Amino acid sequence: MHLPYHALVGGSTQGIGRAVADALAEAGATVTLIARREAALREVAAALPTPAGQAHGYLVADFSQPAQVAAAVTGYLAAHPAGFQILVNNTGGPPAGPLLAATPADFERAFAQHVICNQLLAQALVPGMAAAGYGRIINIISTSVKVPLPGLGVSNTIRGAVASWAKTLANEVAGQGITVNNVLPGATATQRHESLIESKIADTGQSREQVEAALLKQIPAHRFGQAREVAAAVAFLASPAAGYITGTSLPVDGGRTGSL
């Protein structure tokens, strides 16, 4: 697989976002990272593979501030009109907690960080994708869009909103050579996964071994996923080989999701 395209990857200094940036760069894409910590962005950009001699870069923006994200990207596009052919929407998930404990502000923050930022990025990038006749928008969300996960009230709600947004957009842009898909990671060994385990330990008083055993019991593969495995699915969906796949949600979860 060779991707001679330019990719914008959100939340790409750690976890799944970083693995996605690595996978796309290894496949030949030029990668621009976007996240809020410049020192980490600089370090990751310098470490990305360059098999095709690419020059990777980064943009600094905080996804909790949608206007900041939009300004960073539109400013870049003004100076680089060729734009991006691949957009990977990815950022940190909302904190764990029961639905009835969530405040309106919790929902507003999560909606802005995920749905609004995705919308602003799509509005900025789709014209260039359409002009190029090639576009891939891939959203990293969660298996909760198929089966809501206990203790993740705000996250379940917002992830579902992103999935509906993506399906609607996919239908609108399919005729322009642009696909829109979702990748749904299951229990994946990342900092987010670790924080959820720590939260479960604190809430239940169980040991780490007990919490992890309960989680693994739900996974037919009997193991947690690796970020690189999620990234491999993203790289495929970003490729020309996936040109007739759009409007879908692909679980990468070891078989955990209890629905078709």
PDB file of C-alpha atoms in Angstrom, residues 89-241:
ATOM      1  CA  ASN A  89     -10.563  13.055  13.447  1.00  0.00           C
ATOM      2  CA  ASN A  90      -9.257  11.952  16.822  1.00  0.00           C
ATOM      3  CA  THR A  91      -9.090  13.561  20.240  1.00  0.00           C
ATOM      4  CA  GLY A  92      -9.407  12.594  23.890  1.00  0.00           C
ATOM      5  CA  GLY A  93     -12.651  11.077  25.050  1.00  0.00           C
ATOM      6  CA  PRO A  94     -14.967  12.558  27.692  1.00  0.00           C
ATOM      7  CA  PRO A  95     -14.366  11.529  31.323  1.00  0.00           C
ATOM      8  CA  ALA A  96     -16.069   8.424  32.670  1.00  0.00           C
ATOM      9  CA  GLY A  97     -19.173   8.704  34.816  1.00  0.00           C
ATOM     10  CA  PRO A  98     -22.876   7.808  34.972  1.00  0.00           C
ATOM     11  CA  LEU A  99     -25.241   9.711  32.729  1.00  0.00           C
ATOM     12  CA  LEU A 100     -27.321  11.218  35.528  1.00  0.00           C
ATOM     13  CA  ALA A 101     -24.213  12.712  37.125  1.00  0.00           C
ATOM     14  CA  ALA A 102     -23.328  14.669  33.965  1.00  0.00           C
ATOM     15  CA  THR A 103     -23.945  18.391  33.801  1.00  0.00           C
ATOM     16  CA  PRO A 104     -25.022  20.407  30.754  1.00  0.00           C
ATOM     17  CA  ALA A 105     -21.488  21.813  30.662  1.00  0.00           C
ATOM     18  CA  ASP A 106     -20.076  18.277  30.387  1.00  0.00           C
ATOM     19  CA  PHE A 107     -22.163  17.679  27.274  1.00  0.00           C
ATOM     20  CA  GLU A 108     -21.343  21.071  25.796  1.00  0.00           C
ATOM     21  CA  ARG A 109     -17.589  20.536  26.222  1.00  0.00           C
ATOM     22  CA  ALA A 110     -17.695  17.075  24.670  1.00  0.00           C
ATOM     23  CA  PHE A 111     -19.947  18.176  21.792  1.00  0.00           C
ATOM     24  CA  ALA A 112     -17.612  21.062  20.972  1.00  0.00           C
ATOM     25  CA  GLN A 113     -14.487  18.925  21.193  1.00  0.00           C
ATOM     26  CA  HIS A 114     -15.807  16.162  18.973  1.00  0.00           C
ATOM     27  CA  VAL A 115     -18.772  17.122  16.787  1.00  0.00           C
ATOM     28  CA  ILE A 116     -18.016  20.822  16.295  1.00  0.00           C
ATOM     29  CA  CYS A 117     -14.297  20.332  15.666  1.00  0.00           C
ATOM     30  CA  ASN A 118     -15.044  17.527  13.191  1.00  0.00           C
ATOM     31  CA  GLN A 119     -17.514  19.786  11.403  1.00  0.00           C
ATOM     32  CA  LEU A 120     -15.110  22.714  11.175  1.00  0.00           C
ATOM     33  CA  LEU A 121     -12.301  20.521   9.892  1.00  0.00           C
ATOM     34  CA  ALA A 122     -14.533  18.911   7.287  1.00  0.00           C
ATOM     35  CA  GLN A 123     -15.773  22.292   6.088  1.00  0.00           C
ATOM     36  CA  ALA A 124     -12.176  23.463   5.705  1.00  0.00           C
ATOM     37  CA  LEU A 125     -10.811  20.348   3.998  1.00  0.00           C
ATOM     38  CA  VAL A 126     -13.617  18.936   1.827  1.00  0.00           C
ATOM     39  CA  PRO A 127     -13.313  21.587  -0.929  1.00  0.00           C
ATOM     40  CA  GLY A 128      -9.672  20.647  -1.482  1.00  0.00           C
ATOM     41  CA  MET A 129     -10.483  16.937  -1.406  1.00  0.00           C
ATOM     42  CA  ALA A 130     -13.222  17.459  -3.965  1.00  0.00           C
ATOM     43  CA  ALA A 131     -10.869  19.425  -6.204  1.00  0.00           C
ATOM     44  CA  ALA A 132      -8.323  16.606  -5.986  1.00  0.00           C
ATOM     45  CA  GLY A 133     -10.975  13.955  -6.611  1.00  0.00           C
ATOM     46  CA  TYR A 134      -9.704  12.039  -3.574  1.00  0.00           C
ATOM     47  CA  GLY A 135     -10.667  12.351   0.062  1.00  0.00           C
ATOM     48  CA  ARG A 136     -10.711  10.154   3.124  1.00  0.00           C
ATOM     49  CA  ILE A 137     -12.297  11.267   6.406  1.00  0.00           C
ATOM     50  CA  ILE A 138     -11.856   8.753   9.205  1.00  0.00           C
ATOM     51  CA  ASN A 139     -13.223   9.292  12.695  1.00  0.00           C
ATOM     52  CA  ILE A 140     -11.786   7.449  15.675  1.00  0.00           C
ATOM     53  CA  ILE A 141     -14.753   6.959  17.977  1.00  0.00           C
ATOM     54  CA  SER A 142     -15.827   3.900  20.017  1.00  0.00           C
ATOM     55  CA  THR A 143     -17.708   0.624  19.918  1.00  0.00           C
ATOM     56  CA  SER A 144     -20.252   2.417  22.122  1.00  0.00           C
ATOM     57  CA  VAL A 145     -21.967   3.623  18.931  1.00  0.00           C
ATOM     58  CA  LYS A 146     -23.152   0.022  18.536  1.00  0.00           C
ATOM     59  CA  VAL A 147     -23.495  -1.026  22.180  1.00  0.00           C
ATOM     60  CA  PRO A 148     -23.310   1.733  24.849  1.00  0.00           C
ATOM     61  CA  LEU A 149     -20.662   1.063  27.490  1.00  0.00           C
ATOM     62  CA  PRO A 150     -21.531   1.183  31.208  1.00  0.00           C
ATOM     63  CA  GLY A 151     -20.199   4.184  33.107  1.00  0.00           C
ATOM     64  CA  LEU A 152     -19.522   6.283  30.019  1.00  0.00           C
ATOM     65  CA  GLY A 153     -22.694   8.348  29.826  1.00  0.00           C
ATOM     66  CA  VAL A 154     -21.392  11.476  28.110  1.00  0.00           C
ATOM     67  CA  SER A 155     -19.019   9.531  25.890  1.00  0.00           C
ATOM     68  CA  ASN A 156     -21.764   7.162  24.682  1.00  0.00           C
ATOM     69  CA  THR A 157     -23.970  10.139  23.822  1.00  0.00           C
ATOM     70  CA  ILE A 158     -21.326  12.126  21.962  1.00  0.00           C
ATOM     71  CA  ARG A 159     -19.862   9.144  20.107  1.00  0.00           C
ATOM     72  CA  GLY A 160     -23.336   8.393  18.786  1.00  0.00           C
ATOM     73  CA  ALA A 161     -23.658  11.981  17.590  1.00  0.00           C
ATOM     74  CA  VAL A 162     -20.345  11.705  15.720  1.00  0.00           C
ATOM     75  CA  ALA A 163     -21.465   8.477  14.051  1.00  0.00           C
ATOM     76  CA  SER A 164     -24.688  10.093  12.823  1.00  0.00           C
ATOM     77  CA  TRP A 165     -22.775  13.156  11.647  1.00  0.00           C
ATOM     78  CA  ALA A 166     -20.370  10.925   9.727  1.00  0.00           C
ATOM     79  CA  LYS A 167     -23.111   8.910   8.023  1.00  0.00           C
ATOM     80  CA  THR A 168     -24.852  12.094   6.918  1.00  0.00           C
ATOM     81  CA  LEU A 169     -21.641  13.604   5.574  1.00  0.00           C
ATOM     82  CA  ALA A 170     -20.705  10.357   3.815  1.00  0.00           C
ATOM     83  CA  ASN A 171     -23.925  10.492   1.793  1.00  0.00           C
ATOM     84  CA  GLU A 172     -23.370  14.135   0.877  1.00  0.00           C
ATOM     85  CA  VAL A 173     -19.790  13.810  -0.428  1.00  0.00           C
ATOM     86  CA  ALA A 174     -19.640  10.279  -1.862  1.00  0.00           C
ATOM     87  CA  GLY A 175     -20.061  11.514  -5.428  1.00  0.00           C
ATOM     88  CA  GLN A 176     -16.936  13.665  -5.123  1.00  0.00           C
ATOM     89  CA  GLY A 177     -14.511  10.807  -4.527  1.00  0.00           C
ATOM     90  CA  ILE A 178     -14.596  11.339  -0.756  1.00  0.00           C
ATOM     91  CA  THR A 179     -15.326   8.597   1.765  1.00  0.00           C
ATOM     92  CA  VAL A 180     -16.289   9.063   5.411  1.00  0.00           C
ATOM     93  CA  ASN A 181     -15.912   6.165   7.840  1.00  0.00           C
ATOM     94  CA  ASN A 182     -15.588   5.470  11.545  1.00  0.00           C
ATOM     95  CA  VAL A 183     -13.110   3.195  13.272  1.00  0.00           C
ATOM     96  CA  LEU A 184     -14.376   1.893  16.612  1.00  0.00           C
ATOM     97  CA  PRO A 185     -11.573   0.801  18.946  1.00  0.00           C
ATOM     98  CA  GLY A 186     -12.441  -1.626  21.687  1.00  0.00           C
ATOM     99  CA  ALA A 187     -10.338  -2.062  24.832  1.00  0.00           C
ATOM    100  CA  THR A 188      -6.981  -0.839  23.521  1.00  0.00           C
ATOM    101  CA  ALA A 189      -3.800  -0.470  25.565  1.00  0.00           C
ATOM    102  CA  THR A 190      -3.522   3.333  25.646  1.00  0.00           C
ATOM    103  CA  GLN A 191      -3.440   6.048  28.294  1.00  0.00           C
ATOM    104  CA  ARG A 192      -7.215   6.419  27.889  1.00  0.00           C
ATOM    105  CA  HIS A 193      -7.664   2.711  28.620  1.00  0.00           C
ATOM    106  CA  GLU A 194      -5.405   2.987  31.650  1.00  0.00           C
ATOM    107  CA  SER A 195      -7.388   5.933  33.010  1.00  0.00           C
ATOM    108  CA  LEU A 196     -10.648   3.987  32.669  1.00  0.00           C
ATOM    109  CA  ILE A 197      -9.154   1.046  34.538  1.00  0.00           C
ATOM    110  CA  GLU A 198      -7.932   3.338  37.305  1.00  0.00           C
ATOM    111  CA  SER A 199     -11.398   4.883  37.528  1.00  0.00           C
ATOM    112  CA  LYS A 200     -12.985   1.434  37.788  1.00  0.00           C
ATOM    113  CA  ILE A 201     -10.557   0.442  40.544  1.00  0.00           C
ATOM    114  CA  ALA A 202     -11.382   3.611  42.484  1.00  0.00           C
ATOM    115  CA  ASP A 203     -15.152   3.184  42.041  1.00  0.00           C
ATOM    116  CA  THR A 204     -15.354  -0.508  42.937  1.00  0.00           C
ATOM    117  CA  GLY A 205     -12.437  -1.132  45.289  1.00  0.00           C
ATOM    118  CA  GLN A 206     -11.442  -4.109  43.165  1.00  0.00           C
ATOM    119  CA  SER A 207      -7.838  -4.955  42.401  1.00  0.00           C
ATOM    120  CA  ARG A 208      -6.303  -4.272  38.987  1.00  0.00           C
ATOM    121  CA  GLU A 209      -6.241  -8.012  38.344  1.00  0.00           C
ATOM    122  CA  GLN A 210      -9.972  -8.288  39.045  1.00  0.00           C
ATOM    123  CA  VAL A 211     -10.854  -5.311  36.852  1.00  0.00           C
ATOM    124  CA  GLU A 212      -8.728  -6.509  33.949  1.00  0.00           C
ATOM    125  CA  ALA A 213     -10.015 -10.080  34.252  1.00  0.00           C
ATOM    126  CA  ALA A 214     -13.608  -8.831  34.033  1.00  0.00           C
ATOM    127  CA  LEU A 215     -12.790  -6.810  30.937  1.00  0.00           C
ATOM    128  CA  LEU A 216     -10.929  -9.645  29.239  1.00  0.00           C
ATOM    129  CA  LYS A 217     -13.838 -12.009  29.901  1.00  0.00           C
ATOM    130  CA  GLN A 218     -15.928  -9.891  27.518  1.00  0.00           C
ATOM    131  CA  ILE A 219     -13.376 -10.122  24.667  1.00  0.00           C
ATOM    132  CA  PRO A 220     -13.386 -13.309  22.537  1.00  0.00           C
ATOM    133  CA  ALA A 221      -9.749 -12.654  21.563  1.00  0.00           C
ATOM    134  CA  HIS A 222      -8.846 -12.755  25.305  1.00  0.00           C
ATOM    135  CA  ARG A 223      -6.499  -9.795  25.107  1.00  0.00           C
ATOM    136  CA  PHE A 224      -6.468  -6.030  24.886  1.00  0.00           C
ATOM    137  CA  GLY A 225      -5.822  -4.460  21.517  1.00  0.00           C
ATOM    138  CA  GLN A 226      -2.747  -2.513  20.477  1.00  0.00           C
ATOM    139  CA  ALA A 227      -2.859   1.001  19.053  1.00  0.00           C
ATOM    140  CA  ARG A 228      -1.020  -0.168  15.939  1.00  0.00           C
ATOM    141  CA  GLU A 229      -3.875  -2.588  15.185  1.00  0.00           C
ATOM    142  CA  VAL A 230      -6.378   0.256  15.154  1.00  0.00           C
ATOM    143  CA  ALA A 231      -3.956   2.278  13.029  1.00  0.00           C
ATOM    144  CA  ALA A 232      -3.772  -0.515  10.456  1.00  0.00           C
ATOM    145  CA  ALA A 233      -7.540  -0.280   9.935  1.00  0.00           C
ATOM    146  CA  VAL A 234      -7.277   3.484   9.525  1.00  0.00           C
ATOM    147  CA  ALA A 235      -4.468   3.149   6.981  1.00  0.00           C
ATOM    148  CA  PHE A 236      -6.564   0.740   4.918  1.00  0.00           C
ATOM    149  CA  LEU A 237      -9.601   3.037   4.947  1.00  0.00           C
ATOM    150  CA  ALA A 238      -7.311   5.904   3.888  1.00  0.00           C
ATOM    151  CA  SER A 239      -6.107   3.960   0.858  1.00  0.00           C
ATOM    152  CA  PRO A 240      -7.445   3.779  -2.717  1.00  0.00           C
ATOM    153  CA  ALA A 241      -8.353   0.134  -2.024  1.00  0.00           C
TER     154      ALA A 241
END
